[in-house]
């Protein structure tokens, strides 16, 4: 219900900018009437009367034009502000994380129900950008998507398991670390791909593929790699993934297909909704395990940093070595490095028996955003070789 209310509120706000105002409508009516035969001044009318009528019509048109122009200026100002705010999302992530660590009680109100709704809102914001044609495009050129899918669900889980064992972390923390490696790509990767001059359309399709794949891959990997380590509710993970991921994406695609005008009105507001939702998700996850994060120290921080950093580097080097373009390789690197850690936190909270299993996901939400944004900024200032797009 909260997600539906959010969408309706956003649509209403957008409509305020896109719908002609009442005065503007009246001006249009006046102009239409002035042009009609009914508006022709009779032969006995004097010259000054004609002039007065014309001036009244012109004044009304000017007033409507000024009002319409003001609305456009406000919307343009909003768009520019939203672009800057969205580009600075890693900064907001760090600030919110710092507040959550210093004052966890500030986010006590953000319950599991709100957490789930915010995740669903993120998935919905991605769904409204997709059409069935996007999946047809993936099927026609599947190799990059398949490569990134394997990096996401083969290399990253094994890397997480290896790092966890190499740093000798506790079994519960190891379970949470492997969960981070076994979840889908994060939606923030699409923005970082844009900053890095990657292929944004390909990034969205890769995120979609791994998100849909999480329905069966995440439960399978957790049961296979962790079944003997901690209790894992694989069926519950699959159910939550369908509810939080698949259903909002399906609703978004349906809106895009059957109500394109509404979607067009909502789209300018979707990035802001995504940034706000992400910041709340990050802060809430950190706040709920603030003390264990501070107590864990570098013994937990370091393997999680390496998971995202090494994942990004391998995600770039392997595609380049196998003949993919620079643009596609940058895209795959960011997609591989940036996991949907907030979703991992929710799964650990709902379906892992041990409280400590959720701590790695909370730590990961911060380092994932920082690693992805650092890679993006570095690549932004390294030109893509001509002909290697």
Short mmCIF file of N, CA and C in Angstrom, two decimals, residues 181-345:
data_model
loop_
_atom_site.label_atom_id
_atom_site.label_comp_id
_atom_site.label_asym_id
_atom_site.label_seq_id
_atom_site.Cartn_x
_atom_site.Cartn_y
_atom_site.Cartn_z
N UNK A 181 27.78 -11.79 -1.43
CA UNK A 181 28.33 -12.23 -2.72
C UNK A 181 27.32 -12.94 -3.60
N UNK A 182 26.21 -13.38 -3.00
CA UNK A 182 25.25 -14.21 -3.74
C UNK A 182 23.99 -13.48 -4.16
N UNK A 183 23.92 -12.17 -3.90
CA UNK A 183 22.72 -11.43 -4.27
C UNK A 183 22.92 -10.71 -5.60
N UNK A 184 21.85 -10.12 -6.08
CA UNK A 184 21.83 -9.48 -7.39
C UNK A 184 22.58 -8.15 -7.39
N UNK A 185 22.79 -7.60 -8.58
CA UNK A 185 23.41 -6.29 -8.71
C UNK A 185 22.49 -5.19 -8.20
N UNK A 186 23.09 -4.10 -7.70
CA UNK A 186 22.31 -3.01 -7.13
C UNK A 186 21.90 -1.98 -8.16
N UNK A 187 20.79 -1.29 -7.88
CA UNK A 187 20.27 -0.30 -8.82
C UNK A 187 21.19 0.92 -8.94
N UNK A 188 21.99 1.20 -7.90
CA UNK A 188 22.92 2.33 -7.96
C UNK A 188 23.98 2.15 -9.04
N UNK A 189 24.17 0.91 -9.48
CA UNK A 189 25.16 0.64 -10.53
C UNK A 189 24.81 1.35 -11.83
N UNK A 190 23.52 1.56 -12.09
CA UNK A 190 23.11 2.23 -13.32
C UNK A 190 23.61 3.67 -13.36
N UNK A 191 23.53 4.36 -12.23
CA UNK A 191 24.02 5.73 -12.14
C UNK A 191 25.54 5.77 -12.27
N UNK A 192 26.23 4.86 -11.58
CA UNK A 192 27.70 4.83 -11.65
C UNK A 192 28.17 4.50 -13.07
N UNK A 193 27.44 3.65 -13.77
CA UNK A 193 27.78 3.34 -15.16
C UNK A 193 27.70 4.58 -16.02
N UNK A 194 26.68 5.40 -15.79
CA UNK A 194 26.53 6.65 -16.53
C UNK A 194 27.72 7.57 -16.26
N UNK A 195 28.11 7.70 -14.99
CA UNK A 195 29.24 8.57 -14.62
C UNK A 195 30.52 8.07 -15.27
N UNK A 196 30.69 6.74 -15.35
CA UNK A 196 31.92 6.13 -15.88
C UNK A 196 31.96 6.08 -17.41
N UNK A 197 30.93 6.63 -18.06
CA UNK A 197 30.83 6.60 -19.52
C UNK A 197 30.72 5.18 -20.04
N UNK A 198 29.95 4.37 -19.30
CA UNK A 198 29.67 3.01 -19.73
C UNK A 198 28.39 2.96 -20.55
N UNK A 199 27.87 1.75 -20.72
CA UNK A 199 26.64 1.53 -21.49
C UNK A 199 25.48 1.43 -20.52
N UNK A 200 24.72 2.51 -20.36
CA UNK A 200 23.67 2.55 -19.35
C UNK A 200 22.55 1.56 -19.67
N UNK A 201 22.16 1.48 -20.94
CA UNK A 201 21.10 0.53 -21.32
C UNK A 201 21.52 -0.90 -20.98
N UNK A 202 22.76 -1.24 -21.28
CA UNK A 202 23.26 -2.57 -20.96
C UNK A 202 23.30 -2.78 -19.45
N UNK A 203 23.65 -1.73 -18.70
CA UNK A 203 23.69 -1.82 -17.24
C UNK A 203 22.31 -2.14 -16.68
N UNK A 204 21.29 -1.45 -17.18
CA UNK A 204 19.92 -1.70 -16.72
C UNK A 204 19.51 -3.14 -17.01
N UNK A 205 19.85 -3.63 -18.21
CA UNK A 205 19.48 -5.00 -18.58
C UNK A 205 20.23 -6.02 -17.71
N UNK A 206 21.50 -5.75 -17.42
CA UNK A 206 22.27 -6.65 -16.55
C UNK A 206 21.71 -6.67 -15.14
N UNK A 207 21.36 -5.49 -14.63
CA UNK A 207 20.76 -5.42 -13.30
C UNK A 207 19.45 -6.19 -13.26
N UNK A 208 18.66 -6.03 -14.32
CA UNK A 208 17.39 -6.74 -14.40
C UNK A 208 17.61 -8.25 -14.44
N UNK A 209 18.57 -8.69 -15.25
CA UNK A 209 18.84 -10.13 -15.38
C UNK A 209 19.27 -10.74 -14.05
N UNK A 210 20.18 -10.07 -13.33
CA UNK A 210 20.63 -10.63 -12.04
C UNK A 210 19.54 -10.50 -10.98
N UNK A 211 18.70 -9.46 -11.09
CA UNK A 211 17.61 -9.30 -10.13
C UNK A 211 16.59 -10.42 -10.28
N UNK A 212 16.20 -10.69 -11.51
CA UNK A 212 15.28 -11.81 -11.76
C UNK A 212 15.96 -13.14 -11.40
N UNK A 213 17.25 -13.25 -11.72
CA UNK A 213 17.99 -14.47 -11.41
C UNK A 213 18.11 -14.74 -9.92
N UNK A 214 18.02 -13.66 -9.10
CA UNK A 214 18.13 -13.82 -7.65
C UNK A 214 17.02 -14.69 -7.08
N UNK A 215 15.91 -14.79 -7.80
CA UNK A 215 14.78 -15.60 -7.32
C UNK A 215 15.20 -17.04 -7.11
N UNK A 216 16.04 -17.57 -7.97
CA UNK A 216 16.47 -18.96 -7.80
C UNK A 216 17.95 -19.09 -7.44
N UNK A 217 18.80 -18.14 -7.88
CA UNK A 217 20.24 -18.28 -7.63
C UNK A 217 20.61 -18.01 -6.17
N UNK A 218 20.04 -16.98 -5.55
CA UNK A 218 20.41 -16.66 -4.17
C UNK A 218 20.04 -17.77 -3.20
N UNK A 219 18.82 -18.31 -3.23
CA UNK A 219 18.52 -19.44 -2.34
C UNK A 219 19.40 -20.66 -2.62
N UNK A 220 19.66 -20.94 -3.90
CA UNK A 220 20.46 -22.11 -4.27
C UNK A 220 21.89 -21.97 -3.75
N UNK A 221 22.49 -20.79 -3.94
CA UNK A 221 23.87 -20.58 -3.49
C UNK A 221 23.97 -20.62 -1.96
N UNK A 222 23.02 -19.98 -1.29
CA UNK A 222 23.05 -19.97 0.18
C UNK A 222 22.91 -21.39 0.73
N UNK A 223 22.02 -22.16 0.16
CA UNK A 223 21.83 -23.53 0.64
C UNK A 223 23.04 -24.39 0.34
N UNK A 224 23.62 -24.20 -0.86
CA UNK A 224 24.77 -25.01 -1.27
C UNK A 224 26.03 -24.65 -0.48
N UNK A 225 26.31 -23.35 -0.35
CA UNK A 225 27.55 -22.91 0.28
C UNK A 225 27.45 -22.80 1.80
N UNK A 226 26.24 -22.61 2.31
CA UNK A 226 26.10 -22.32 3.73
C UNK A 226 25.23 -23.31 4.50
N UNK A 227 24.65 -24.26 3.81
CA UNK A 227 23.71 -25.17 4.46
C UNK A 227 24.29 -25.86 5.68
N UNK A 228 25.59 -26.12 5.66
CA UNK A 228 26.23 -26.81 6.78
C UNK A 228 26.82 -25.82 7.79
N UNK A 229 26.69 -24.50 7.53
CA UNK A 229 27.31 -23.50 8.40
C UNK A 229 26.28 -22.87 9.34
N UNK A 230 25.20 -22.36 8.77
CA UNK A 230 24.13 -21.75 9.56
C UNK A 230 22.78 -22.16 8.97
N UNK A 231 21.70 -22.10 9.77
CA UNK A 231 20.38 -22.40 9.22
C UNK A 231 19.99 -21.39 8.15
N UNK A 232 19.53 -21.88 7.01
CA UNK A 232 19.13 -21.01 5.91
C UNK A 232 17.74 -21.40 5.43
N UNK A 233 16.83 -20.43 5.38
CA UNK A 233 15.47 -20.67 4.89
C UNK A 233 15.43 -20.35 3.40
N UNK A 234 15.83 -21.32 2.57
CA UNK A 234 15.93 -21.09 1.13
C UNK A 234 14.56 -20.75 0.53
N UNK A 235 13.51 -21.45 0.98
CA UNK A 235 12.16 -21.19 0.45
C UNK A 235 11.72 -19.78 0.82
N UNK A 236 12.04 -19.34 2.03
CA UNK A 236 11.69 -17.99 2.45
C UNK A 236 12.42 -16.93 1.65
N UNK A 237 13.69 -17.19 1.34
CA UNK A 237 14.46 -16.25 0.51
C UNK A 237 13.82 -16.11 -0.86
N UNK A 238 13.43 -17.26 -1.45
CA UNK A 238 12.80 -17.24 -2.77
C UNK A 238 11.48 -16.46 -2.73
N UNK A 239 10.69 -16.68 -1.68
CA UNK A 239 9.40 -16.00 -1.55
C UNK A 239 9.59 -14.50 -1.41
N UNK A 240 10.54 -14.10 -0.54
CA UNK A 240 10.79 -12.67 -0.34
C UNK A 240 11.29 -12.01 -1.62
N UNK A 241 12.11 -12.72 -2.38
CA UNK A 241 12.66 -12.18 -3.62
C UNK A 241 11.55 -11.92 -4.63
N UNK A 242 10.59 -12.85 -4.70
CA UNK A 242 9.47 -12.67 -5.61
C UNK A 242 8.63 -11.46 -5.19
N UNK A 243 8.38 -11.33 -3.89
CA UNK A 243 7.54 -10.25 -3.39
C UNK A 243 8.20 -8.88 -3.54
N UNK A 244 9.50 -8.81 -3.23
CA UNK A 244 10.18 -7.52 -3.18
C UNK A 244 10.78 -7.12 -4.52
N UNK A 245 11.11 -8.12 -5.36
CA UNK A 245 11.82 -7.85 -6.61
C UNK A 245 10.93 -8.05 -7.82
N UNK A 246 10.46 -9.27 -8.01
CA UNK A 246 9.75 -9.60 -9.24
C UNK A 246 8.42 -8.86 -9.35
N UNK A 247 7.64 -8.83 -8.28
CA UNK A 247 6.32 -8.20 -8.34
C UNK A 247 6.40 -6.70 -8.66
N UNK A 248 7.26 -5.91 -7.98
CA UNK A 248 7.35 -4.48 -8.33
C UNK A 248 7.83 -4.25 -9.76
N UNK A 249 8.78 -5.07 -10.23
CA UNK A 249 9.26 -4.92 -11.61
C UNK A 249 8.12 -5.20 -12.59
N UNK A 250 7.33 -6.25 -12.32
CA UNK A 250 6.21 -6.60 -13.19
C UNK A 250 5.17 -5.47 -13.20
N UNK A 251 4.90 -4.90 -12.03
CA UNK A 251 3.95 -3.78 -11.94
C UNK A 251 4.48 -2.58 -12.73
N UNK A 252 5.78 -2.29 -12.57
CA UNK A 252 6.38 -1.16 -13.29
C UNK A 252 6.31 -1.34 -14.79
N UNK A 253 6.61 -2.53 -15.27
CA UNK A 253 6.53 -2.79 -16.71
C UNK A 253 5.09 -2.66 -17.21
N UNK A 254 4.14 -3.12 -16.41
CA UNK A 254 2.73 -3.01 -16.81
C UNK A 254 2.29 -1.56 -16.90
N UNK A 255 2.73 -0.76 -15.92
CA UNK A 255 2.41 0.68 -15.97
C UNK A 255 3.00 1.31 -17.22
N UNK A 256 4.23 0.94 -17.54
CA UNK A 256 4.91 1.48 -18.71
C UNK A 256 4.16 1.14 -19.99
N UNK A 257 3.59 -0.05 -20.03
CA UNK A 257 2.91 -0.52 -21.25
C UNK A 257 1.50 0.07 -21.38
N UNK A 258 0.75 0.07 -20.28
CA UNK A 258 -0.67 0.44 -20.37
C UNK A 258 -0.94 1.90 -19.98
N UNK A 259 -0.03 2.52 -19.24
CA UNK A 259 -0.23 3.92 -18.83
C UNK A 259 1.03 4.74 -19.10
N UNK A 260 1.44 4.82 -20.37
CA UNK A 260 2.71 5.50 -20.69
C UNK A 260 2.73 6.98 -20.30
N UNK A 261 1.58 7.65 -20.35
CA UNK A 261 1.56 9.08 -19.99
C UNK A 261 1.82 9.28 -18.51
N UNK A 262 1.26 8.39 -17.69
CA UNK A 262 1.51 8.47 -16.25
C UNK A 262 2.98 8.20 -15.96
N UNK A 263 3.54 7.19 -16.62
CA UNK A 263 4.95 6.85 -16.42
C UNK A 263 5.85 8.00 -16.85
N UNK A 264 5.50 8.64 -17.97
CA UNK A 264 6.30 9.78 -18.44
C UNK A 264 6.29 10.91 -17.42
N UNK A 265 5.16 11.09 -16.74
CA UNK A 265 5.07 12.12 -15.72
C UNK A 265 5.85 11.75 -14.47
N UNK A 266 5.91 10.46 -14.15
CA UNK A 266 6.58 9.98 -12.94
C UNK A 266 8.09 9.95 -13.11
N UNK A 267 8.56 9.62 -14.30
CA UNK A 267 9.99 9.35 -14.52
C UNK A 267 10.94 10.43 -13.99
N UNK A 268 10.66 11.74 -14.17
CA UNK A 268 11.60 12.74 -13.64
C UNK A 268 11.78 12.67 -12.13
N UNK A 269 10.81 12.08 -11.44
CA UNK A 269 10.88 12.01 -9.98
C UNK A 269 11.46 10.69 -9.48
N UNK A 270 11.59 9.70 -10.38
CA UNK A 270 12.07 8.39 -9.98
C UNK A 270 13.49 8.41 -9.41
N UNK A 271 14.45 9.16 -10.00
CA UNK A 271 15.80 9.17 -9.42
C UNK A 271 15.84 9.70 -7.99
N UNK A 272 15.04 10.72 -7.70
CA UNK A 272 15.02 11.28 -6.34
C UNK A 272 14.44 10.25 -5.37
N UNK A 273 13.37 9.58 -5.79
CA UNK A 273 12.80 8.52 -4.96
C UNK A 273 13.84 7.44 -4.71
N UNK A 274 14.60 7.11 -5.75
CA UNK A 274 15.64 6.08 -5.61
C UNK A 274 16.73 6.48 -4.63
N UNK A 275 17.18 7.75 -4.72
CA UNK A 275 18.25 8.23 -3.83
C UNK A 275 17.77 8.26 -2.39
N UNK A 276 16.57 8.81 -2.17
CA UNK A 276 16.04 8.88 -0.81
C UNK A 276 15.84 7.49 -0.23
N UNK A 277 15.26 6.59 -1.03
CA UNK A 277 15.04 5.21 -0.57
C UNK A 277 16.36 4.54 -0.22
N UNK A 278 17.37 4.72 -1.08
CA UNK A 278 18.67 4.10 -0.84
C UNK A 278 19.30 4.63 0.45
N UNK A 279 19.26 5.93 0.65
CA UNK A 279 19.84 6.52 1.86
C UNK A 279 19.15 6.00 3.12
N UNK A 280 17.83 5.90 3.08
CA UNK A 280 17.10 5.38 4.23
C UNK A 280 17.42 3.91 4.47
N UNK A 281 17.53 3.14 3.38
CA UNK A 281 17.87 1.72 3.51
C UNK A 281 19.26 1.54 4.13
N UNK A 282 20.22 2.32 3.64
CA UNK A 282 21.59 2.24 4.15
C UNK A 282 21.63 2.62 5.63
N UNK A 283 21.03 3.76 5.95
CA UNK A 283 21.06 4.25 7.33
C UNK A 283 20.36 3.29 8.29
N UNK A 284 19.23 2.76 7.85
CA UNK A 284 18.49 1.83 8.71
C UNK A 284 19.28 0.56 8.96
N UNK A 285 19.90 0.02 7.90
CA UNK A 285 20.69 -1.20 8.05
C UNK A 285 21.87 -0.99 9.00
N UNK A 286 22.56 0.14 8.83
CA UNK A 286 23.71 0.44 9.69
C UNK A 286 23.27 0.67 11.13
N UNK A 287 22.17 1.40 11.32
CA UNK A 287 21.70 1.72 12.67
C UNK A 287 21.34 0.47 13.46
N UNK A 288 20.77 -0.52 12.80
CA UNK A 288 20.32 -1.71 13.49
C UNK A 288 21.47 -2.58 14.01
N UNK A 289 22.65 -2.41 13.43
CA UNK A 289 23.81 -3.21 13.87
C UNK A 289 25.01 -2.30 14.10
N UNK A 290 24.76 -1.08 14.56
CA UNK A 290 25.84 -0.09 14.72
C UNK A 290 26.92 -0.57 15.68
N UNK A 291 26.52 -1.09 16.84
CA UNK A 291 27.50 -1.52 17.83
C UNK A 291 28.36 -2.68 17.33
N UNK A 292 27.77 -3.74 16.74
CA UNK A 292 28.61 -4.82 16.20
C UNK A 292 29.55 -4.35 15.08
N UNK A 293 29.11 -3.38 14.27
CA UNK A 293 29.98 -2.86 13.21
C UNK A 293 31.22 -2.20 13.82
N UNK A 294 30.99 -1.38 14.85
CA UNK A 294 32.10 -0.69 15.50
C UNK A 294 33.02 -1.67 16.22
N UNK A 295 32.42 -2.72 16.80
CA UNK A 295 33.22 -3.70 17.54
C UNK A 295 34.00 -4.63 16.62
N UNK A 296 33.47 -4.87 15.40
CA UNK A 296 34.11 -5.82 14.48
C UNK A 296 35.46 -5.31 13.99
N UNK A 297 35.57 -4.00 13.81
CA UNK A 297 36.84 -3.42 13.38
C UNK A 297 37.22 -3.85 11.96
N UNK A 298 38.52 -3.78 11.67
CA UNK A 298 39.02 -4.06 10.32
C UNK A 298 38.95 -5.53 9.95
N UNK A 299 38.80 -6.41 10.93
CA UNK A 299 38.72 -7.85 10.62
C UNK A 299 37.50 -8.17 9.77
N UNK A 300 36.46 -7.34 9.87
CA UNK A 300 35.29 -7.51 9.02
C UNK A 300 35.30 -6.50 7.87
N UNK A 301 35.76 -5.29 8.14
CA UNK A 301 35.75 -4.25 7.11
C UNK A 301 36.61 -4.65 5.91
N UNK A 302 37.80 -5.19 6.18
CA UNK A 302 38.76 -5.46 5.10
C UNK A 302 38.25 -6.49 4.10
N UNK A 303 37.74 -7.66 4.53
CA UNK A 303 37.23 -8.62 3.52
C UNK A 303 36.08 -8.07 2.70
N UNK A 304 35.24 -7.22 3.31
CA UNK A 304 34.12 -6.65 2.56
C UNK A 304 34.62 -5.62 1.55
N UNK A 305 35.59 -4.80 1.95
CA UNK A 305 36.20 -3.86 1.00
C UNK A 305 36.80 -4.62 -0.18
N UNK A 306 37.54 -5.67 0.13
CA UNK A 306 38.19 -6.45 -0.93
C UNK A 306 37.18 -7.15 -1.83
N UNK A 307 36.06 -7.59 -1.25
CA UNK A 307 35.02 -8.24 -2.05
C UNK A 307 34.55 -7.32 -3.17
N UNK A 308 34.26 -6.08 -2.83
CA UNK A 308 33.76 -5.14 -3.83
C UNK A 308 34.87 -4.64 -4.75
N UNK A 309 36.04 -4.39 -4.19
CA UNK A 309 37.14 -3.86 -5.00
C UNK A 309 37.68 -4.91 -5.97
N UNK A 310 38.01 -6.10 -5.47
CA UNK A 310 38.52 -7.18 -6.33
C UNK A 310 37.45 -7.60 -7.33
N UNK A 311 36.20 -7.64 -6.88
CA UNK A 311 35.11 -7.98 -7.80
C UNK A 311 35.03 -7.03 -8.97
N UNK A 312 35.21 -5.72 -8.69
CA UNK A 312 35.18 -4.72 -9.76
C UNK A 312 36.36 -4.85 -10.71
N UNK A 313 37.55 -5.10 -10.15
CA UNK A 313 38.74 -5.22 -10.99
C UNK A 313 38.69 -6.47 -11.88
N UNK A 314 38.27 -7.59 -11.30
CA UNK A 314 38.13 -8.81 -12.10
C UNK A 314 37.00 -8.65 -13.11
N UNK A 315 35.93 -7.96 -12.68
CA UNK A 315 34.80 -7.70 -13.57
C UNK A 315 35.17 -6.85 -14.76
N UNK A 316 36.27 -6.11 -14.66
CA UNK A 316 36.77 -5.33 -15.80
C UNK A 316 37.82 -6.12 -16.60
N UNK A 317 38.77 -6.73 -15.89
CA UNK A 317 39.90 -7.39 -16.57
C UNK A 317 39.47 -8.60 -17.38
N UNK A 318 38.58 -9.41 -16.84
CA UNK A 318 38.17 -10.63 -17.54
C UNK A 318 37.44 -10.33 -18.85
N UNK A 319 36.45 -9.42 -18.86
CA UNK A 319 35.83 -9.08 -20.15
C UNK A 319 36.82 -8.48 -21.15
N UNK A 320 37.74 -7.62 -20.69
CA UNK A 320 38.73 -7.04 -21.61
C UNK A 320 39.61 -8.12 -22.22
N UNK A 321 39.99 -9.09 -21.38
CA UNK A 321 40.87 -10.16 -21.85
C UNK A 321 40.16 -11.09 -22.83
N UNK A 322 38.85 -11.13 -22.77
CA UNK A 322 38.09 -12.02 -23.67
C UNK A 322 37.46 -11.27 -24.85
N UNK A 323 37.88 -10.01 -25.07
CA UNK A 323 37.50 -9.33 -26.30
C UNK A 323 36.34 -8.38 -26.23
N UNK A 324 35.82 -8.09 -25.04
CA UNK A 324 34.72 -7.13 -24.94
C UNK A 324 35.26 -5.70 -25.06
N UNK A 325 34.40 -4.79 -25.48
CA UNK A 325 34.81 -3.39 -25.67
C UNK A 325 35.09 -2.73 -24.32
N UNK A 326 35.74 -1.58 -24.38
CA UNK A 326 36.04 -0.81 -23.16
C UNK A 326 34.75 -0.41 -22.44
N UNK A 327 33.78 0.06 -23.21
CA UNK A 327 32.52 0.50 -22.61
C UNK A 327 31.80 -0.65 -21.92
N UNK A 328 31.70 -1.79 -22.60
CA UNK A 328 31.03 -2.96 -22.01
C UNK A 328 31.78 -3.47 -20.79
N UNK A 329 33.13 -3.42 -20.84
CA UNK A 329 33.93 -3.90 -19.71
C UNK A 329 33.75 -3.01 -18.48
N UNK A 330 33.71 -1.71 -18.69
CA UNK A 330 33.46 -0.80 -17.57
C UNK A 330 32.09 -1.08 -16.96
N UNK A 331 31.12 -1.30 -17.83
CA UNK A 331 29.76 -1.59 -17.37
C UNK A 331 29.73 -2.85 -16.53
N UNK A 332 30.38 -3.92 -17.01
CA UNK A 332 30.39 -5.19 -16.29
C UNK A 332 31.13 -5.08 -14.95
N UNK A 333 32.21 -4.28 -14.94
CA UNK A 333 32.98 -4.09 -13.70
C UNK A 333 32.11 -3.47 -12.61
N UNK A 334 31.40 -2.42 -12.96
CA UNK A 334 30.56 -1.73 -11.97
C UNK A 334 29.39 -2.60 -11.55
N UNK A 335 28.80 -3.30 -12.51
CA UNK A 335 27.70 -4.20 -12.19
C UNK A 335 28.14 -5.30 -11.23
N UNK A 336 29.36 -5.82 -11.44
CA UNK A 336 29.86 -6.91 -10.60
C UNK A 336 30.20 -6.41 -9.20
N UNK A 337 30.80 -5.23 -9.12
CA UNK A 337 31.23 -4.69 -7.84
C UNK A 337 30.06 -4.26 -6.95
N UNK A 338 29.02 -3.70 -7.55
CA UNK A 338 27.94 -3.09 -6.77
C UNK A 338 26.77 -4.05 -6.59
N UNK A 339 26.71 -4.63 -5.42
CA UNK A 339 25.65 -5.58 -5.08
C UNK A 339 24.48 -4.87 -4.39
N UNK A 340 23.33 -5.51 -4.40
CA UNK A 340 22.15 -4.97 -3.72
C UNK A 340 22.22 -5.34 -2.24
N UNK A 341 23.14 -4.70 -1.52
CA UNK A 341 23.42 -5.06 -0.14
C UNK A 341 22.22 -4.84 0.78
N UNK A 342 21.40 -3.84 0.50
CA UNK A 342 20.21 -3.59 1.31
C UNK A 342 19.25 -4.78 1.23
N UNK A 343 19.13 -5.36 0.05
CA UNK A 343 18.30 -6.55 -0.12
C UNK A 343 18.90 -7.71 0.66
N UNK A 344 20.23 -7.83 0.65
CA UNK A 344 20.89 -8.87 1.42
C UNK A 344 20.61 -8.72 2.92
N UNK A 345 20.60 -7.47 3.39
CA UNK A 345 20.31 -7.21 4.80
C UNK A 345 18.91 -7.69 5.15
#
